[in-house]
PDB file of C-alpha atoms in Angstrom:
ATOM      1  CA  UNK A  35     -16.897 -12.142 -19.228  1.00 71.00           C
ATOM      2  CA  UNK A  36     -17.007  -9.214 -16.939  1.00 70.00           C
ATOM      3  CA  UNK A  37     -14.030  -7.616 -18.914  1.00 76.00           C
ATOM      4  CA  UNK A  38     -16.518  -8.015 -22.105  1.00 70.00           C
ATOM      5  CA  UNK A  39     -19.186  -6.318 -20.393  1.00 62.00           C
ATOM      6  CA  UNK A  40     -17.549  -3.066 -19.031  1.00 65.00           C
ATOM      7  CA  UNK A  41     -16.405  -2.943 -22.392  1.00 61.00           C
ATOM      8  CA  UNK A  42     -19.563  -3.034 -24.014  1.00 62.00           C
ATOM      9  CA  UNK A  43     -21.174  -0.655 -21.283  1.00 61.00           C
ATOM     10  CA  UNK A  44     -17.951   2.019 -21.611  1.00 59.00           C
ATOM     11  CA  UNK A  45     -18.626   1.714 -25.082  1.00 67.00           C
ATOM     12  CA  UNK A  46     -22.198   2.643 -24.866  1.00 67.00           C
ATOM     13  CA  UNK A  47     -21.560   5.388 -22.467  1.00 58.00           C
ATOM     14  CA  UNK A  48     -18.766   7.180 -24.744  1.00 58.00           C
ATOM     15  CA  UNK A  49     -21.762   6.923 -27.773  1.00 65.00           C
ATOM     16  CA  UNK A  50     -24.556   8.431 -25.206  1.00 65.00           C
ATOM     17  CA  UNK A  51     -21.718  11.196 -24.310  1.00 57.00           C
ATOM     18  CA  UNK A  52     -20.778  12.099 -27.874  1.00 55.00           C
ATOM     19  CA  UNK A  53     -24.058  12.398 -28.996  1.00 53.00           C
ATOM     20  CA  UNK A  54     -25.726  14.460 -26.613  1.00 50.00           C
ATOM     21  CA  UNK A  55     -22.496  16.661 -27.367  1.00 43.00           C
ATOM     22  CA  UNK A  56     -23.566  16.527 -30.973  1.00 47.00           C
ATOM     23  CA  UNK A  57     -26.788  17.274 -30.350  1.00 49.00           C
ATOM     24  CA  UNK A  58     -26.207  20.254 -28.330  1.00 44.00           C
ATOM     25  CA  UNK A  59     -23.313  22.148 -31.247  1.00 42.00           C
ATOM     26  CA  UNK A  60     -26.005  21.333 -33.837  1.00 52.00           C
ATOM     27  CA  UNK A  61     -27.440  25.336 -34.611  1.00 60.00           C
ATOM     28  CA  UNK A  62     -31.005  25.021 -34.872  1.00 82.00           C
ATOM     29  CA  UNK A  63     -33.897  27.181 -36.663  1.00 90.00           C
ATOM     30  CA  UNK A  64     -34.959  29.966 -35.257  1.00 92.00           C
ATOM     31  CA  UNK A  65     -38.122  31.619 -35.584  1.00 92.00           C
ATOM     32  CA  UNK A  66     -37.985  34.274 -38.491  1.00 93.00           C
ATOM     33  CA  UNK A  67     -35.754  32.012 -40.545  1.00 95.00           C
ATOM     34  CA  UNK A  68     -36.492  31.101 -43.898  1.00 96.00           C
ATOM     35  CA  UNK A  69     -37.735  27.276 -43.868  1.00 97.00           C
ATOM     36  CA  UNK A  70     -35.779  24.965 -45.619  1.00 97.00           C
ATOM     37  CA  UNK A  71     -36.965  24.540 -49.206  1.00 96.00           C
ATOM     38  CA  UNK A  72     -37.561  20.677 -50.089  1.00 96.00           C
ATOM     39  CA  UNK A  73     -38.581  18.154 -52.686  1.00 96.00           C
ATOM     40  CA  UNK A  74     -39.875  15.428 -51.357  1.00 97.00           C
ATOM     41  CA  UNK A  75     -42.650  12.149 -52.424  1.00 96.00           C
ATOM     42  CA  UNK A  76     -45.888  11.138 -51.490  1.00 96.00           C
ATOM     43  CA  UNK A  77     -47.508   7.905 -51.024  1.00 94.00           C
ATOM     44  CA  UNK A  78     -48.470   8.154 -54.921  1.00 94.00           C
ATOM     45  CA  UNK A  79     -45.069   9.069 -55.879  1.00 94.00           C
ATOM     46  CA  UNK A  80     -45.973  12.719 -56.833  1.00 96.00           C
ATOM     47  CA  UNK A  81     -43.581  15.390 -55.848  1.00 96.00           C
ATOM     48  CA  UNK A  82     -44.244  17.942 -53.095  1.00 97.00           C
ATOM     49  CA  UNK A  83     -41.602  21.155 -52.453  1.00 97.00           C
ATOM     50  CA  UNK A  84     -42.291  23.629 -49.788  1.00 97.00           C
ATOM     51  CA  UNK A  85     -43.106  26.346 -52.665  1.00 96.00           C
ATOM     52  CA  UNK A  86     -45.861  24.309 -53.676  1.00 96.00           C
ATOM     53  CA  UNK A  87     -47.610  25.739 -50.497  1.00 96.00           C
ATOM     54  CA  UNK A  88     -46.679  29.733 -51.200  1.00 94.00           C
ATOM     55  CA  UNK A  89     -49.681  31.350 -49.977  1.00 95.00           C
ATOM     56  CA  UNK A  90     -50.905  29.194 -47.190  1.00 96.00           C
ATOM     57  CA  UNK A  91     -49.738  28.372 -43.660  1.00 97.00           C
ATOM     58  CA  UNK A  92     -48.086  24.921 -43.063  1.00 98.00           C
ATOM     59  CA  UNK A  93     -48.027  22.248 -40.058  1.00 98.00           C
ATOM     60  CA  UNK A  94     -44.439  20.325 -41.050  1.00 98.00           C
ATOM     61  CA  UNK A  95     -44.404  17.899 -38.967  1.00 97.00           C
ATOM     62  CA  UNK A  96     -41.884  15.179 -38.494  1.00 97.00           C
ATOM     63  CA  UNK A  97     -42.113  12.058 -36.705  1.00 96.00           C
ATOM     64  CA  UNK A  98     -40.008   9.045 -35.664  1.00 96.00           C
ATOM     65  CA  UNK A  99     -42.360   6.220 -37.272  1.00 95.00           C
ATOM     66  CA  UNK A 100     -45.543   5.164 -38.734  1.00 96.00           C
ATOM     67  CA  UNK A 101     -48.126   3.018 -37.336  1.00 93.00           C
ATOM     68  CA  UNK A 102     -46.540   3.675 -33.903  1.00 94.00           C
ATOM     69  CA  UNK A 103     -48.746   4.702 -31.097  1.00 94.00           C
ATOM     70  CA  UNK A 104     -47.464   7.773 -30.223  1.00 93.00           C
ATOM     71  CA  UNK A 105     -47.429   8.597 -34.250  1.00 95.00           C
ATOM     72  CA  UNK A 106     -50.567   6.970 -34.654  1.00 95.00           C
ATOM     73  CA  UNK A 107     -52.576   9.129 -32.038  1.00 96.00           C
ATOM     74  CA  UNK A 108     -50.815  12.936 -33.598  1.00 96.00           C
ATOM     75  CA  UNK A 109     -51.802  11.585 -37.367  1.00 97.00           C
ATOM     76  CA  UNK A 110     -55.045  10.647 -35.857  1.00 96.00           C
ATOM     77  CA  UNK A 111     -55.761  14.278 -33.847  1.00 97.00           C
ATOM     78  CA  UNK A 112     -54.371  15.927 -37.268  1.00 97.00           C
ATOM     79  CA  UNK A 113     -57.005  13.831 -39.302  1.00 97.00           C
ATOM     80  CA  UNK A 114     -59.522  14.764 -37.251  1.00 97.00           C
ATOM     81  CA  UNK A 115     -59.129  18.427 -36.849  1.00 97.00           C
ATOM     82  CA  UNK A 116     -58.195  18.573 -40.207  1.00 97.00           C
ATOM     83  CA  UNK A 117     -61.313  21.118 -41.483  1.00 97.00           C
ATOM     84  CA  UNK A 118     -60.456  23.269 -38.754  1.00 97.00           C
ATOM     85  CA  UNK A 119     -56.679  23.499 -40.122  1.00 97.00           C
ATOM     86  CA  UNK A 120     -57.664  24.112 -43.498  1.00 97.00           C
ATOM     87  CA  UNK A 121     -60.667  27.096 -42.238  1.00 97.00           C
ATOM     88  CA  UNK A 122     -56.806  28.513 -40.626  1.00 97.00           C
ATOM     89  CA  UNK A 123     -55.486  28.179 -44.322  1.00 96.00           C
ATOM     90  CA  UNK A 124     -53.240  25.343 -43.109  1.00 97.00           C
ATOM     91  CA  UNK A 125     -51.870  22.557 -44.686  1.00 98.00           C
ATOM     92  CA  UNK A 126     -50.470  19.471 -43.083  1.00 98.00           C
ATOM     93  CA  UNK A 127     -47.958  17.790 -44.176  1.00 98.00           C
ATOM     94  CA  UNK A 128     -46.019  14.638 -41.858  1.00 98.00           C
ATOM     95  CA  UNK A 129     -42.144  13.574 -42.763  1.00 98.00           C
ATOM     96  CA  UNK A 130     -40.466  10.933 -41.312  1.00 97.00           C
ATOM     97  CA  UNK A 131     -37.493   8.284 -42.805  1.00 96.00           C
ATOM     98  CA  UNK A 132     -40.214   5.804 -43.546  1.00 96.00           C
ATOM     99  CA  UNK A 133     -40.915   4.769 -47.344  1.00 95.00           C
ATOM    100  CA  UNK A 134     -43.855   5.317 -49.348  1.00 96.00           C
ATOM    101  CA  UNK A 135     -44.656   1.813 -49.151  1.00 96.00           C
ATOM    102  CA  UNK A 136     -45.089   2.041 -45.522  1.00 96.00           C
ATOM    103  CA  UNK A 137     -46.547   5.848 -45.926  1.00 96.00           C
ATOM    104  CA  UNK A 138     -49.075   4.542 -48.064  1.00 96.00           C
ATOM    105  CA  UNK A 139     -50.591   1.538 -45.692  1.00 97.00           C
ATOM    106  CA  UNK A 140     -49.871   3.763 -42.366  1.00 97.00           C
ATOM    107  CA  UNK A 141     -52.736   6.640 -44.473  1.00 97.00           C
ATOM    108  CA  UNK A 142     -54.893   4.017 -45.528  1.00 97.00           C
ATOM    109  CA  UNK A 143     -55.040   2.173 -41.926  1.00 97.00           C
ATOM    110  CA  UNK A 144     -55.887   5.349 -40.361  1.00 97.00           C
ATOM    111  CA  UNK A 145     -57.541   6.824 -43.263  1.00 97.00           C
ATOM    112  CA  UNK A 146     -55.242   9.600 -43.180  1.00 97.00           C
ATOM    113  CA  UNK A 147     -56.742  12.629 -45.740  1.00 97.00           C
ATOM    114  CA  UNK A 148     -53.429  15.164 -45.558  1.00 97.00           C
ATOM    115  CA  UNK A 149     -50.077  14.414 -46.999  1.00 97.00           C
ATOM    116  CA  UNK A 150     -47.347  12.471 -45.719  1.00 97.00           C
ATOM    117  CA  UNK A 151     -43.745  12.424 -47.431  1.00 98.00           C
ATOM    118  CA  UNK A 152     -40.958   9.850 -47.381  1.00 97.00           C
ATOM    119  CA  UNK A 153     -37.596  11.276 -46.347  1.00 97.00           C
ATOM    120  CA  UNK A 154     -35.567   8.088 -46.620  1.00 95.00           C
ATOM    121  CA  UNK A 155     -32.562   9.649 -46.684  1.00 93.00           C
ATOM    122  CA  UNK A 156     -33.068  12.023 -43.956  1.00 94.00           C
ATOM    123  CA  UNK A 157     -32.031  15.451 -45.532  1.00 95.00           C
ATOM    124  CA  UNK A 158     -35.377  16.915 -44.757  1.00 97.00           C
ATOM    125  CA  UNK A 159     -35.107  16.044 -41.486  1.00 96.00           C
ATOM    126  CA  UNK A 160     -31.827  16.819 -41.003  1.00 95.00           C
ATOM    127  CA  UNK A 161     -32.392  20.488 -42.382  1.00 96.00           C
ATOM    128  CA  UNK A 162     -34.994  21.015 -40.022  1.00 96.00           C
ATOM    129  CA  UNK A 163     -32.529  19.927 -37.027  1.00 96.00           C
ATOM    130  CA  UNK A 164     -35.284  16.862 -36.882  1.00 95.00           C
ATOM    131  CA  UNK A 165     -33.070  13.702 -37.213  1.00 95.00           C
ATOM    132  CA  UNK A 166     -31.424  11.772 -34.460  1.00 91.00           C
ATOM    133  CA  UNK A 167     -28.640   9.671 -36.364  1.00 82.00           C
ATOM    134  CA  UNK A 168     -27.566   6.775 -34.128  1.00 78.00           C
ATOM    135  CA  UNK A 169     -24.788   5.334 -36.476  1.00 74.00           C
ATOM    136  CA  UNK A 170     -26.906   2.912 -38.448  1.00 80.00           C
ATOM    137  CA  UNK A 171     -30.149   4.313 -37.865  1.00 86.00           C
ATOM    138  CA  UNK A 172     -32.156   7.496 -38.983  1.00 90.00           C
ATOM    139  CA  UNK A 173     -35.102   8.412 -37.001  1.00 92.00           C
ATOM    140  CA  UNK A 174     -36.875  11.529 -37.585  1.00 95.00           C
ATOM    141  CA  UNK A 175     -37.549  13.603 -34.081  1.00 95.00           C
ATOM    142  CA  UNK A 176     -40.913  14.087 -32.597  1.00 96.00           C
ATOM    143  CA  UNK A 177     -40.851  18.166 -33.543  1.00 97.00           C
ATOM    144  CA  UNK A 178     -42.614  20.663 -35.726  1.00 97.00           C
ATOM    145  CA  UNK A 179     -42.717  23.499 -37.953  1.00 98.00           C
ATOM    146  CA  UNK A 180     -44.838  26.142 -38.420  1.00 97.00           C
ATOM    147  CA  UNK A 181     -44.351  27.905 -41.804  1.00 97.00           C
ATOM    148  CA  UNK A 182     -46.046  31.283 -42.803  1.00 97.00           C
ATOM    149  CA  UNK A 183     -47.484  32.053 -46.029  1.00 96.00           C
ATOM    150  CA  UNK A 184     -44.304  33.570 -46.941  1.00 95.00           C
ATOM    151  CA  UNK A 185     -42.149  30.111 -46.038  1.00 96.00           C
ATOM    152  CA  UNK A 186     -40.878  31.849 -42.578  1.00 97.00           C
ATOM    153  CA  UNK A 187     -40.676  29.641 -39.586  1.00 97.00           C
ATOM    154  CA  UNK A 188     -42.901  31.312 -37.254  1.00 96.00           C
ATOM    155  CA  UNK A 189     -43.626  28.691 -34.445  1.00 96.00           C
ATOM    156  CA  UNK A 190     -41.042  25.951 -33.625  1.00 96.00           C
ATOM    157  CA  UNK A 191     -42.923  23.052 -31.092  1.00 96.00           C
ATOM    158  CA  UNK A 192     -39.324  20.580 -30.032  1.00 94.00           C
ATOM    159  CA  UNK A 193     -41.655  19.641 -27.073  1.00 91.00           C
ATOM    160  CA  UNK A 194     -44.669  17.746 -28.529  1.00 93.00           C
ATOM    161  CA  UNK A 195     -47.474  16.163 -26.900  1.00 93.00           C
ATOM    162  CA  UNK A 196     -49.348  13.786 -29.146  1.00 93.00           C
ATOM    163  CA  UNK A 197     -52.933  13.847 -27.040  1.00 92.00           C
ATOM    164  CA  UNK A 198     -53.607  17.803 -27.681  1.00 94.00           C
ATOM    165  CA  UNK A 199     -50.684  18.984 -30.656  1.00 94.00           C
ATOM    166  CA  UNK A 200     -53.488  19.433 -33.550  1.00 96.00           C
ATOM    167  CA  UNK A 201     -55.324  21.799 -30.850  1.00 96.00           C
ATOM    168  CA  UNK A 202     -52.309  23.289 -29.476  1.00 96.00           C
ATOM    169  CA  UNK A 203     -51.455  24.050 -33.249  1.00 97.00           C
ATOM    170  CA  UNK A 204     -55.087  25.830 -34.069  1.00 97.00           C
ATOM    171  CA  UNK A 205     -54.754  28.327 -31.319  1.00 97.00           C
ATOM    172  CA  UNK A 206     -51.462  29.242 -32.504  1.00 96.00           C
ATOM    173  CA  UNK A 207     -52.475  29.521 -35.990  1.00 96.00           C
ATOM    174  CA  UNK A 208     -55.877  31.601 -34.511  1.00 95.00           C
ATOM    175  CA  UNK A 209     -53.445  33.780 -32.468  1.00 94.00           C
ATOM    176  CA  UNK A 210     -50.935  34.519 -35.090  1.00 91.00           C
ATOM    177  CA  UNK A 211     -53.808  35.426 -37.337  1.00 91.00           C
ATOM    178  CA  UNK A 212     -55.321  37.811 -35.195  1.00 89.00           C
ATOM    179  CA  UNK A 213     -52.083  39.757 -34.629  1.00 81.00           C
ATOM    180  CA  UNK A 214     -51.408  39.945 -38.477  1.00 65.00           C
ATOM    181  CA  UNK A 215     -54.703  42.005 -38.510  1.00 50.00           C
TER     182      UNK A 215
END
């Protein structure tokens, strides 16, 4: 029994090793880049690509799983400062591995008014550097994207706090608007 159980745990501990190792040789965006282009659906099954938004700032933001709290309170702060976003010629637009299925009753529970895409397979996520893969299961990381009018990263938030993102985001957007003047 004890044999089993070092097993299991030296098992465990060689997976934890080799993925932080992973983690850390994966390159990352930087800011300046061009965002990754994608083609992704809704909750109604319409198609949205990042050129759909030429013009107009976006929020990409991905996230690990719907009706979670930590999810629930960021949609919630994005819902809810929503106008503001938009007066910053922002769109918002949440990706995570979920379905539409699951999209679609996570925006109507919360009433959820911006878009929310279904990366099931995870390329979206993995283009963006945003998807932990733990052998059998794709989870998108808690990180966004802030995309120019021109589709240029220009902020990159890895460190996201759910309570005060939507704000944290605004001020950005205000700041970076104020220096393109």
């Amino acid at each position: 029994m004890l044999i089993k159980v070092l097993f299991y745990v030296a098992i465990m501990l060689l997976a934890f090793l080799g993925y932080r190792h992973y983690a850390s040789t994966q390159p990352s965006l930087a800011i300046g880049d061009d965002a990754p282009a994608f083609n992704l659906k809704d909750i109604k099954g319409k198609d949205h690509s990042l050129a759909d938004y030429k013009g107009k700032y976006v929020v990409l933001y991905f996230y690990p799983k719907n009706d979670t709290p930590g999810c629930t309170k960021e949609a919630c702060h994005f819902r809810d400062d929503l106008a503001k976003l938009e007066q910053l010629n922002a769109k918002v637009i949440g990706i995570s591995v979920d379905s539409q299925a699951s999209h679609q009753k996570f925006a109507e529970k919360y009433h959820l008014p911006f878009t929310l895409l279904a990366d099931t397979e995870g390329n979206v996520a993995n283009a963006y550097h945003a998807l932990s893969n733990l052998i059998f299961i794709k989870i998108a990381k808690r990180y966004t994207f802030l995309i120019d009018p021109n589709a240029k990263v220009v902020k990159i938030y890895h460190s996201v706090d759910v309570s005060n993102h939507s704000e944290q985001i605004i001020e950005d957007l205000k700041r970076l608007q104020s220096n393109a003047i």
